[in-house]
JSON list of C-alpha atoms in Angstrom, two decimals:
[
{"chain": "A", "resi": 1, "resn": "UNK", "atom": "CA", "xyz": [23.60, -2.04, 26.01]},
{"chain": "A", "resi": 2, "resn": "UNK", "atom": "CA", "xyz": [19.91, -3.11, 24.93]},
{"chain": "A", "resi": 3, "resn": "UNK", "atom": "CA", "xyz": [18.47, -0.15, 26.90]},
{"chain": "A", "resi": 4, "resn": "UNK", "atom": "CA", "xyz": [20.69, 2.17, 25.07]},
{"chain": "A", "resi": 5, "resn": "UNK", "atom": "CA", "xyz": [19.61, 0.88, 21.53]},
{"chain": "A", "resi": 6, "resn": "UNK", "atom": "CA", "xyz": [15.91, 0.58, 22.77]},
{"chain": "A", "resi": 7, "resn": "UNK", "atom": "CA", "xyz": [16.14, 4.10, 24.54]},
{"chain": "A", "resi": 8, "resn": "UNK", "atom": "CA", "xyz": [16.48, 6.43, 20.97]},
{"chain": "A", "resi": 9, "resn": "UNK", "atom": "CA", "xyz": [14.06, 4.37, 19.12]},
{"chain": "A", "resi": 10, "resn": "UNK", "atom": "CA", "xyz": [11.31, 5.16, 21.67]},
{"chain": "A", "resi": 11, "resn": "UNK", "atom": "CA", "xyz": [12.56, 8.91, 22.48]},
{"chain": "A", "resi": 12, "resn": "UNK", "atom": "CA", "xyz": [10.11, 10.23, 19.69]},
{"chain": "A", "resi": 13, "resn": "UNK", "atom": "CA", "xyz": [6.57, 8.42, 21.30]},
{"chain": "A", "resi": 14, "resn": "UNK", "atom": "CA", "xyz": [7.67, 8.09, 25.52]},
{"chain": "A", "resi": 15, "resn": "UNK", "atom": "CA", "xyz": [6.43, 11.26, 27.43]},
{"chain": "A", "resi": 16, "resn": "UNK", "atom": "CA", "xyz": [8.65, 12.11, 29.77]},
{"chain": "A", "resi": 17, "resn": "UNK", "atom": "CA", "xyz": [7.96, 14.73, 32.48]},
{"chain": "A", "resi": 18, "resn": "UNK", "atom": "CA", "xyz": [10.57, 16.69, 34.35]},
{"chain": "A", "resi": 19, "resn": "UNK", "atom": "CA", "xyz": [11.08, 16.51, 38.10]},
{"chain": "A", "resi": 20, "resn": "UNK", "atom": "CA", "xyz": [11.17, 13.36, 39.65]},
{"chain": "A", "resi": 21, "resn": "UNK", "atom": "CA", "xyz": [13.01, 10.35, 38.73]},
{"chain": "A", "resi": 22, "resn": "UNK", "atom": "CA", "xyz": [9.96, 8.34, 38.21]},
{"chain": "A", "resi": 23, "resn": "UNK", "atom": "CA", "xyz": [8.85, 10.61, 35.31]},
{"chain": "A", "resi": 24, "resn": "UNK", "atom": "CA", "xyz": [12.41, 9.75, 33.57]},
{"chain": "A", "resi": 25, "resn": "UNK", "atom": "CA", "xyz": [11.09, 5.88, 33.04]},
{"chain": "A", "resi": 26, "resn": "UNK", "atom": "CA", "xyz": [9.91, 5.96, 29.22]},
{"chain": "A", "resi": 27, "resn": "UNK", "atom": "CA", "xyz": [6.61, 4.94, 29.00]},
{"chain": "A", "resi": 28, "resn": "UNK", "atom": "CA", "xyz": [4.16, 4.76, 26.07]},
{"chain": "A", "resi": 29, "resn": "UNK", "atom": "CA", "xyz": [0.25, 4.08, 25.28]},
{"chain": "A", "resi": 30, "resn": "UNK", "atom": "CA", "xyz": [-0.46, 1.13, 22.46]},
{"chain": "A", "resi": 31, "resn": "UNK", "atom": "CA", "xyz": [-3.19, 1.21, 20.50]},
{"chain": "A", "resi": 32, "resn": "UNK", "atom": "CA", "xyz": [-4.12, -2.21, 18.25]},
{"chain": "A", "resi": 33, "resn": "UNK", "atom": "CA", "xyz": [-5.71, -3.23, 14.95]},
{"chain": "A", "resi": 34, "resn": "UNK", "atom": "CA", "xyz": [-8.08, -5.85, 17.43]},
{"chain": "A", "resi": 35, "resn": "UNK", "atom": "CA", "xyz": [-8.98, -2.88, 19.90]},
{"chain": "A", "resi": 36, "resn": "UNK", "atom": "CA", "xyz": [-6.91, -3.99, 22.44]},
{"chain": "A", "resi": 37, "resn": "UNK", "atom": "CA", "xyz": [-5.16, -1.34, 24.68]},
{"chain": "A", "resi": 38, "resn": "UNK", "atom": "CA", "xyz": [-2.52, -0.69, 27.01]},
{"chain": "A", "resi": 39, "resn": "UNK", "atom": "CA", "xyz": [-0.01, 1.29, 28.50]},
{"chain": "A", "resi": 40, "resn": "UNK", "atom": "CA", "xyz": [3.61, 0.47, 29.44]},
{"chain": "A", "resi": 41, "resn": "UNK", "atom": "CA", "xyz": [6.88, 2.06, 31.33]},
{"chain": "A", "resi": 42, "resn": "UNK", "atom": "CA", "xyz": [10.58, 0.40, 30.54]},
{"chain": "A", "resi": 43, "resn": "UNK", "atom": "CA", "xyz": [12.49, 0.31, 33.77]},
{"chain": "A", "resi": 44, "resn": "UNK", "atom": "CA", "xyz": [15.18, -1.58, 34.80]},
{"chain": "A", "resi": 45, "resn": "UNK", "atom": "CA", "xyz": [15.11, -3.79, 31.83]},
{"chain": "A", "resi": 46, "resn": "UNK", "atom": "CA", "xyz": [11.82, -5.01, 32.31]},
{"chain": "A", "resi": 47, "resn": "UNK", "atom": "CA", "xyz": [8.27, -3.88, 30.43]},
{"chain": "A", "resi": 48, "resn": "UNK", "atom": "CA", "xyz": [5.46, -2.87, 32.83]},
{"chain": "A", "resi": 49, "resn": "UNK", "atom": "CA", "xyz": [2.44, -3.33, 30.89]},
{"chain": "A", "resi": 50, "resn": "UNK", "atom": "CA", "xyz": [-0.89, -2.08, 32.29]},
{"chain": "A", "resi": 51, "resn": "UNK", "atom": "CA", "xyz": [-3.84, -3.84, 30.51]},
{"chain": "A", "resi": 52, "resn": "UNK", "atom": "CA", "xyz": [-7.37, -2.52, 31.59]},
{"chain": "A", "resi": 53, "resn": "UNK", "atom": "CA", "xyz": [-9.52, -4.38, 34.32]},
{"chain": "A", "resi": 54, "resn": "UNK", "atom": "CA", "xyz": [-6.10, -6.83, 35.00]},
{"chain": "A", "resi": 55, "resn": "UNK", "atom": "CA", "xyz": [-2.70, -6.96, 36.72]},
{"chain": "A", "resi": 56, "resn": "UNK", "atom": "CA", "xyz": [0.28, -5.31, 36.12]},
{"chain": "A", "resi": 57, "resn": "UNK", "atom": "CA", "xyz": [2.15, -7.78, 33.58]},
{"chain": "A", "resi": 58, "resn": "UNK", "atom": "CA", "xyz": [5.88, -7.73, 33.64]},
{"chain": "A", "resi": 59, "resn": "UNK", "atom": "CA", "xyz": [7.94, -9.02, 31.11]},
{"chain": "A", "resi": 60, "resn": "UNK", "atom": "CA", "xyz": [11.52, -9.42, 31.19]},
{"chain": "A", "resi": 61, "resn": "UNK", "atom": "CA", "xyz": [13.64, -8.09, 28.42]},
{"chain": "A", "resi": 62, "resn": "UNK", "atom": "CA", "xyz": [14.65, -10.47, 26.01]},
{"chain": "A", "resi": 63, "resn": "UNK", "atom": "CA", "xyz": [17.75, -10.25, 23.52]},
{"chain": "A", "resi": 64, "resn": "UNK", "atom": "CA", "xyz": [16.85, -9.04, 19.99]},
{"chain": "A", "resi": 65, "resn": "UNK", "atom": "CA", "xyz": [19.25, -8.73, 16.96]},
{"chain": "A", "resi": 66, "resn": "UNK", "atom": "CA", "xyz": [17.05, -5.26, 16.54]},
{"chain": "A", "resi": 67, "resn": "UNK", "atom": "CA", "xyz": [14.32, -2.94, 18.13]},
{"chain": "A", "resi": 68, "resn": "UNK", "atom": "CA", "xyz": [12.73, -4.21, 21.59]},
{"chain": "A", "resi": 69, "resn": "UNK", "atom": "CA", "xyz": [11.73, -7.80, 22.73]},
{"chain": "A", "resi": 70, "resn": "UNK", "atom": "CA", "xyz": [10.08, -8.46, 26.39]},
{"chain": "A", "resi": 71, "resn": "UNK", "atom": "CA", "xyz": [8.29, -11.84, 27.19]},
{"chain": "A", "resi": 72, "resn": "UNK", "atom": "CA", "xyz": [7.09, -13.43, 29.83]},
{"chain": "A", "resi": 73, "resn": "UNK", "atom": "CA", "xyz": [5.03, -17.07, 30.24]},
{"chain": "A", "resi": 74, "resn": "UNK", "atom": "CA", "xyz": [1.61, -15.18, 29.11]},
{"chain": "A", "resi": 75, "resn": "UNK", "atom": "CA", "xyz": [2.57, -12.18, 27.28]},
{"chain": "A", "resi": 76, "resn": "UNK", "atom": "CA", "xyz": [5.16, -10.91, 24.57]},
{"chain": "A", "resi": 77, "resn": "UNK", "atom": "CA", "xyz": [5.59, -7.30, 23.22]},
{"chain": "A", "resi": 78, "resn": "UNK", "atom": "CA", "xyz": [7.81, -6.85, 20.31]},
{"chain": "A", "resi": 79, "resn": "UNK", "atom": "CA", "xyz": [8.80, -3.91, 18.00]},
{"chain": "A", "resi": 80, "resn": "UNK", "atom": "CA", "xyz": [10.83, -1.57, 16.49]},
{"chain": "A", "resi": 81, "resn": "UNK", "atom": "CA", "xyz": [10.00, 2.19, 16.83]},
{"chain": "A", "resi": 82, "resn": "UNK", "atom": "CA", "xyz": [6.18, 2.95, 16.88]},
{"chain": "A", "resi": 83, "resn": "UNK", "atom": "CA", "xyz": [5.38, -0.38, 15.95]},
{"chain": "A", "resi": 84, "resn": "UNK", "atom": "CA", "xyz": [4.75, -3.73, 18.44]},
{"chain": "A", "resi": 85, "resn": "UNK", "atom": "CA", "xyz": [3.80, -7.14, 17.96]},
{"chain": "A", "resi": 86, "resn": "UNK", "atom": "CA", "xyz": [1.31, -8.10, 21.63]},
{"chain": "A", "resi": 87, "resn": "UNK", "atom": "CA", "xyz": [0.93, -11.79, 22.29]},
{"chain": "A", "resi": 88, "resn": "UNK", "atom": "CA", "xyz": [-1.17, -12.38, 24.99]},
{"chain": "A", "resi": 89, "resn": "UNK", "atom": "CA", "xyz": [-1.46, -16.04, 26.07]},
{"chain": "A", "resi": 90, "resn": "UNK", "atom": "CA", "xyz": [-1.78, -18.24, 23.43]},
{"chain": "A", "resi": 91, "resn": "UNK", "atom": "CA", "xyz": [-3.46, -16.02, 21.42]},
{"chain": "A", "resi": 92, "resn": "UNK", "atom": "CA", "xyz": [-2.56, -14.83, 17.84]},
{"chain": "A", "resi": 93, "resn": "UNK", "atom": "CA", "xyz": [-0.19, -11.74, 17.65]},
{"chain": "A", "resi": 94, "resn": "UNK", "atom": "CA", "xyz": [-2.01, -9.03, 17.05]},
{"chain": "A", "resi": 95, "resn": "UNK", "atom": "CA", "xyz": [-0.37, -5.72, 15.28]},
{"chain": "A", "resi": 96, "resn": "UNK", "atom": "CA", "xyz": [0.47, -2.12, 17.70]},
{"chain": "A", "resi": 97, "resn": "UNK", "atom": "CA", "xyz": [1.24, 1.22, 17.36]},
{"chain": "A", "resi": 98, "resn": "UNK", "atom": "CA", "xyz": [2.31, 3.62, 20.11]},
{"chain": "A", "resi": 99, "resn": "UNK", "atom": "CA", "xyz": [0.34, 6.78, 20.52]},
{"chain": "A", "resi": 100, "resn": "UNK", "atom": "CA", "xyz": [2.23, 9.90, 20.79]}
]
């Protein structure tokens, strides 16, 4: 049920491809106000976040009253729409958008 609210409020910044089923995982490029940067895909209730120079980070997808919510022991993305909160360690959030 998450992945169907989370689903429409990405449709408008995830490029999708056509073809294989891989290319039908939304996926979307974050930009933030500290200069961090990273990509991510959404499968199978899970974020896949691709940070430059480290490890694939996956975060489990946590329940949120609204928008999207995925957090692991290191990381956390949060958001609604374009917008994300990225907590990385124990670090202060820092503020996202999602590139189109």
């Amino acid at each position: 049920m998450t992945l169907k609210i989370l689903a429409p409020a990405f449709a408008t910044i995830f490029l999708t491809g056509c073809g294989s089923a891989a290319s039908k995982i939304p996926a979307a490029f974050f930009t933030c106000a500290d200069g961090t940067h990273f990509s991510a895909s959404f499968p199978d209730g899970k974020a896949r976040v691709n940070l430059p120079g480290q490890k694939t980070a996956v975060l489990p997808q946590v329940r949120s009253a609204s928008g999207y919510w995925y957090a692991s022991n290191r990381y956390q993305l949060r958001g609604k729409g374009k917008t994300a909160t990225w907590t990385a360690d124990q670090h202060a959030p820092v503020q996202c958008k999602a590139q189109p």
